[in-house]
Coordinates of C-alpha atoms and ligand atoms in Angstrom, one line a residue:
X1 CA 8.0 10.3 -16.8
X2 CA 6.8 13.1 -14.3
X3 CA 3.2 14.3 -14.3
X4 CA 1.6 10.9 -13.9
X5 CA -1.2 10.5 -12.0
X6 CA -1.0 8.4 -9.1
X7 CA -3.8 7.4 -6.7
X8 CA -2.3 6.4 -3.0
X9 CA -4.7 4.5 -0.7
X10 CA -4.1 5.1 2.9
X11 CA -1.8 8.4 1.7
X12 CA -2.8 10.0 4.8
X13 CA -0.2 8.4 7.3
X14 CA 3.1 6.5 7.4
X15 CA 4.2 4.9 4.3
X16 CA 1.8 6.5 2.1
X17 CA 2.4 10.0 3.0
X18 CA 6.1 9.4 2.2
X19 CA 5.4 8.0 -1.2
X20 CA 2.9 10.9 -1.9
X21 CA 5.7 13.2 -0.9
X22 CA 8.1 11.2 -2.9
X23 CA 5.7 11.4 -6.0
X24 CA 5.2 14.9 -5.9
X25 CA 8.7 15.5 -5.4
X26 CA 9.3 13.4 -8.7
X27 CA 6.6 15.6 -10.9
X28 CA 3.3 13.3 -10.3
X29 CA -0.2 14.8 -9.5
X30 CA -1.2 12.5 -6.4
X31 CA -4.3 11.4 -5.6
X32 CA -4.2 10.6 -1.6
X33 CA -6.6 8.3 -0.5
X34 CA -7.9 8.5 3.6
X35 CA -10.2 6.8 5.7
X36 CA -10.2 8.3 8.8
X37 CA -7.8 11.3 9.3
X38 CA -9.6 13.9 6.7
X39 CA -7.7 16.7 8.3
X40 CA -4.0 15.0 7.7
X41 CA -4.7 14.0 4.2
X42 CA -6.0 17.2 3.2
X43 CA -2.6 19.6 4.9
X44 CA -0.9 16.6 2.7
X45 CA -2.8 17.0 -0.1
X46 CA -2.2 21.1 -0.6
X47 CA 1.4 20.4 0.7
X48 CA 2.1 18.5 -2.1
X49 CA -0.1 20.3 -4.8
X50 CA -2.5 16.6 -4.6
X51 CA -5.9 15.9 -3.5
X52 CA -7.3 14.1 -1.0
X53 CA -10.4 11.7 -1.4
X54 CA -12.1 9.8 1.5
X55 CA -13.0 6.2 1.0
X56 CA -13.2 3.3 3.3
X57 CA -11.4 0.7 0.9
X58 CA -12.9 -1.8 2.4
X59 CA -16.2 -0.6 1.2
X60 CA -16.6 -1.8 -1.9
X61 CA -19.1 1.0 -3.5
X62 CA -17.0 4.2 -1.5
X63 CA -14.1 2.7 -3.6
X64 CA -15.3 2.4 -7.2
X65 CA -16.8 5.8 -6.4
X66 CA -13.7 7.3 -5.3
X67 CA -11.9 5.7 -8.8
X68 CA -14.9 7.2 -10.9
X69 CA -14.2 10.7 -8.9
X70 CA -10.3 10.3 -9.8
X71 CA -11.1 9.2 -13.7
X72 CA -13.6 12.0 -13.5
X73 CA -11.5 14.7 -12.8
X74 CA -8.3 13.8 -14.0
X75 CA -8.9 11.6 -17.6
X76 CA -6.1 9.3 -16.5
X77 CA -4.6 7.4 -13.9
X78 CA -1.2 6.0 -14.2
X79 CA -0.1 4.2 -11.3
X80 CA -2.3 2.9 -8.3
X81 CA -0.7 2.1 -5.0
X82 CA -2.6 0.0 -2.6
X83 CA -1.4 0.6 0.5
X84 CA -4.0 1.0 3.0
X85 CA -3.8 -1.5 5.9
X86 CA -4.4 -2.2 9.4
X87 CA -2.6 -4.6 11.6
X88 CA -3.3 -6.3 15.3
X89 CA -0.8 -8.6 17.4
X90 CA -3.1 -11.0 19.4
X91 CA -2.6 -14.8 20.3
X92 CA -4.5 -16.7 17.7
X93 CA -6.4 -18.7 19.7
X94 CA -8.2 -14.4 20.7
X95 CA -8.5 -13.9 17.4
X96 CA -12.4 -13.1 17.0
X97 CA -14.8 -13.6 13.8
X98 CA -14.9 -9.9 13.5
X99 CA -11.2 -9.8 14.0
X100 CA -10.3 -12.3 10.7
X101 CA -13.0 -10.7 9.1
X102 CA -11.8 -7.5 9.3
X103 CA -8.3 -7.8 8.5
X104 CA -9.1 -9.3 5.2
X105 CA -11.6 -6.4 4.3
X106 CA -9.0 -4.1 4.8
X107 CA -5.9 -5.8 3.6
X108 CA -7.0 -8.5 0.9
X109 CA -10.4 -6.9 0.3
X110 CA -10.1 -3.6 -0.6
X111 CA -7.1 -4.0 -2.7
X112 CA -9.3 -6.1 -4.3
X113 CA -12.0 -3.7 -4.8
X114 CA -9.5 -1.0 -5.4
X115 CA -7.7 -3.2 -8.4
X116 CA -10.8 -4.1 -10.4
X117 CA -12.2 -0.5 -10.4
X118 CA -8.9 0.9 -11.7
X119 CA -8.4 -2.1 -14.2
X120 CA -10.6 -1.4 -16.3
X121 CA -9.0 2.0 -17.7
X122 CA -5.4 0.3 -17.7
X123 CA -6.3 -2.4 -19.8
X124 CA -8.1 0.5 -22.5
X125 CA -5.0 2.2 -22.2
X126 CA -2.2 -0.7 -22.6
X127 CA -0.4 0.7 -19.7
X128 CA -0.6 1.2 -15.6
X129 CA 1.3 -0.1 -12.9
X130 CA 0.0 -1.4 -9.8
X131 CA 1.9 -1.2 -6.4
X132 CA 0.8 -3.7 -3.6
X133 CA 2.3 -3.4 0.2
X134 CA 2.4 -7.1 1.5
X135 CA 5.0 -7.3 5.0
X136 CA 8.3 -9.3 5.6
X137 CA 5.1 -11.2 7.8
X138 CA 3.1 -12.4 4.3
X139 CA 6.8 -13.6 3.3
X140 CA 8.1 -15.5 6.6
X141 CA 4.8 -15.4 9.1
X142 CA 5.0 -13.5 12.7
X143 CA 3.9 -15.1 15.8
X144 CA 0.8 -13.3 17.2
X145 CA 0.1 -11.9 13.7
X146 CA -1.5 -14.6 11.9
X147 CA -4.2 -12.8 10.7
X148 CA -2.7 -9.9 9.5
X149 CA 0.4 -12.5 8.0
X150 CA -2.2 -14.6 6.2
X151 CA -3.4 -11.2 4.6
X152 CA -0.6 -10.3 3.7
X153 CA 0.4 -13.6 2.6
X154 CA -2.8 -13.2 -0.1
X155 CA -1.6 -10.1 -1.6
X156 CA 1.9 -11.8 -2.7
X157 CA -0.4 -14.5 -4.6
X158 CA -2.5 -11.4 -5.5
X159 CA 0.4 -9.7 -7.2
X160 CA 2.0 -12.8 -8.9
X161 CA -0.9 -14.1 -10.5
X162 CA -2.9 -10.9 -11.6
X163 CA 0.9 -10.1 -13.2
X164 CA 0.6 -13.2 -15.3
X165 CA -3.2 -12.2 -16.2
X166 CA -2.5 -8.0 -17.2
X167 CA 1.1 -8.4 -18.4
X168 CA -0.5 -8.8 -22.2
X169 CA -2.0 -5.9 -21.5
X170 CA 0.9 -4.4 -20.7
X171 CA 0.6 -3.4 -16.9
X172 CA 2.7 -4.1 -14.2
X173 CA 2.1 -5.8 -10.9
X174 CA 4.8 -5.4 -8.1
X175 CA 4.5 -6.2 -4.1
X176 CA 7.0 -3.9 -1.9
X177 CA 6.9 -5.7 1.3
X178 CA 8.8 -4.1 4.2
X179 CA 10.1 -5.2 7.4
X180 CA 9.5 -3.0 10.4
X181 CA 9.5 0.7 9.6
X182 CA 8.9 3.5 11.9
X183 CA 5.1 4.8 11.1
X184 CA 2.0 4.6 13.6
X185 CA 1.6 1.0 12.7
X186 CA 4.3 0.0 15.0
X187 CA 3.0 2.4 17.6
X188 CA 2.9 -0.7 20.4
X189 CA 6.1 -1.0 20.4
X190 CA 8.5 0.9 23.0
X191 CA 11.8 2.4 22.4
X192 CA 13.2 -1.3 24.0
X193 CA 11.3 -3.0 21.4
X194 CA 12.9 -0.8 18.7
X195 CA 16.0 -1.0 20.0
X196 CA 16.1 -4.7 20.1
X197 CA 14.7 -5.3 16.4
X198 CA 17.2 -2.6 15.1
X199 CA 20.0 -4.9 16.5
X200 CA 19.0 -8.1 14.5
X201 CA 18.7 -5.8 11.9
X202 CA 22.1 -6.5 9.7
X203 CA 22.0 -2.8 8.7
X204 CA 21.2 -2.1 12.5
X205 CA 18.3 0.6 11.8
X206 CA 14.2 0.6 11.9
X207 CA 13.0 1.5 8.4
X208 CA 12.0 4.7 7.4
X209 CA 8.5 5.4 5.7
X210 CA 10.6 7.0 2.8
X211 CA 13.1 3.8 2.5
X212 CA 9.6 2.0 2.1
X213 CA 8.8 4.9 -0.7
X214 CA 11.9 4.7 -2.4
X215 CA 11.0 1.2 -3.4
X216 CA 7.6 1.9 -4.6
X217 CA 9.4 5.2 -6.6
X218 CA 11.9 2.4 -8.6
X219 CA 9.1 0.3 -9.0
X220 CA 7.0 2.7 -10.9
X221 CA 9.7 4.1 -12.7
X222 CA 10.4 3.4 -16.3
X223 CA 13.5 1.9 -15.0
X224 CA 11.5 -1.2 -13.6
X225 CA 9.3 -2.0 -16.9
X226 CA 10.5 -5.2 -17.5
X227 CA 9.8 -6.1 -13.9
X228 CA 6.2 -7.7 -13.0
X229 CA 5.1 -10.0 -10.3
X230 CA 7.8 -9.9 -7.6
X231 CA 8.5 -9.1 -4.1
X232 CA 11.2 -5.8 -3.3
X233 CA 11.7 -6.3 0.5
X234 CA 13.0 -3.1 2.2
X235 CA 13.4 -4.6 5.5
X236 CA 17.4 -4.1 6.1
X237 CA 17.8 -7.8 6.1
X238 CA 16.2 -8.4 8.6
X239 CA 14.4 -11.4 6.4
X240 CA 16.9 -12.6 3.4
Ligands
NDP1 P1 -0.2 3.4 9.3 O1 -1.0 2.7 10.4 O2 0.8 4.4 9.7 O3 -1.2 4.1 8.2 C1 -2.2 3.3 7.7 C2 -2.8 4.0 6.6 O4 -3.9 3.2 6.0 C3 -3.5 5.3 7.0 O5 -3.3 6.3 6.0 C4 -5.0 4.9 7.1 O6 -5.9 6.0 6.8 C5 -5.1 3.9 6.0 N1 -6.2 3.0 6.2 C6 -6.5 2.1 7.2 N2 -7.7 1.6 7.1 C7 -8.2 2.1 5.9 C8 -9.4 1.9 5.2 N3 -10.3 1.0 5.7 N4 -9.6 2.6 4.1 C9 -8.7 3.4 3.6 N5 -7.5 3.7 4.2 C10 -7.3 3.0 5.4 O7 0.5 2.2 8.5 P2 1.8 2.1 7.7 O8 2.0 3.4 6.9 O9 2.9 1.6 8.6 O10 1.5 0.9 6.7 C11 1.1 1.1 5.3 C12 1.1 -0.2 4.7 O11 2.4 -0.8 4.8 C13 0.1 -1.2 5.3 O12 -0.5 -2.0 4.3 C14 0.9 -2.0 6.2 O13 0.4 -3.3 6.4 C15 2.2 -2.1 5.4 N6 3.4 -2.5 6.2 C16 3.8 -1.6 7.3 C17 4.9 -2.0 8.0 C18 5.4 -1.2 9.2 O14 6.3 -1.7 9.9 N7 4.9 0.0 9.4 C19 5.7 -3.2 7.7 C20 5.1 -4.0 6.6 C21 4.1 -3.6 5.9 P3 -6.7 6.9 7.9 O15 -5.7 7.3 8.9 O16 -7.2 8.0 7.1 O17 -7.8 6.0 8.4

């Protein structure tokens, strides 16, 4: 199984660092996708013996550029995890144009983009397996997060129904979709906050970025490949 290629979007921070780290540290050549912090991605990328590529996902053009550049060098992609996201807590009623618009071209957008540029080489090859993040919000909805919950909400119908379309192809489609984990993301909230949520946590802990990665790991693994189309939620149970 080791020495896949994987491409990470959003590898840079959080959640995606941990599953580059975790990818590496399984025998994968990781491709770490960053928008913004060049300098992160690229101590990540030689940490982990990876490379890092820039692209704005929501950019439609930067991304099939970026999965030429990966095809490119390395022949082969085997698993794509689209993880790149942003999120925003404001009162719906705030919510601006700009606002909506730009949570979809992040969250629902450039997966989008970021899918159908990969696709094309999993369907020659029979094989691939694609990794979505959604959140425990897409599942259950979170008050002053209806933009980002609606996004999220699209990538679970995302998953399910382009699993039904590439599963005679012989790909894969899975959603991991966590509850709150401990990355930048949740940087609004104070120790209080965190306190508070870990209590009606049944296993009375914030999620780690590498519980998040651990999910995506079983996911790609051989172990999961009669398993397309559904939702792993590593959220402690926070939503059952
Ligand atoms: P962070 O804010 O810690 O990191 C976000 C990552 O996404 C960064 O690597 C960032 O790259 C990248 N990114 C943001 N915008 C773009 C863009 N336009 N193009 C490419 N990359 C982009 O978030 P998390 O690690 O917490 O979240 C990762 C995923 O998990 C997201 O999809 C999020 O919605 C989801 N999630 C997170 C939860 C949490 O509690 N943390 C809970 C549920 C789901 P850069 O810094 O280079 O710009």
């Amino acid at each position: 199984m080791a020495g896949r290629i994987v491409l990470i979007t959003g590898g840079s921070r959080g959640i995606g660092a941990a599953a580059a780290r975790r990818f590496a540290a399984g025998g994968d050549r990781v491709v770490v996708n960053y928008c913004r912090s060049r300098e992160k991605a690229e101590a990540l990328a030689e940490e982990i013996g990876g490379w890092a590529v820039q692209a704005d996902v929501s950019d439609s053009a930067q991304v099939r550029n970026m999965v030429d550049n990966v095809l490119d060098k390395f022949c082969q992609l085997d698993i794509l995890i689209c993880n790149a996201g942003i999120a925003q807590q404001k009162l719906f009623g705030d919510l601006t144009d700009e606002d909506w618009r730009r949570m979809f071209a992040v969250n629902v957008d450039g997966m989008f983009y970021t899918i159908r540029a990969a696709l094309p080489h999993f369907i020659h090859r029979k094989a691939g397996k694609i990794l979505t993040l959604s959140s425990m919000w897409g599942q259950v909805g979170g008050s002053c997060e209806v933009a980002y919950s609606a996004a999220k909400a699209a990538v679970i119908g995302l998953t399910k129904a382009l699993a039904k379309e590439v599963g005679p192809s012989g790909i894969t489609v899975n959603c991991v979709s966590p509850g709150v984990i401990d990355t930048e993301m949740n940087g609004n909230l104070g120790p209080e906050d965190l306190a508070a949520l870990a209590e009606e946590t049944p296993l009375e802990r914030i999620g780690r970025p590498e519980d998040v990665a651990e999910a995506l790991w079983y996911l790609a693994s051989d172990a999961a490949n009669f398993i397309t189309g559904q939702v792993l939620s590593p959220n402690g149970g926070l939503i059952i």
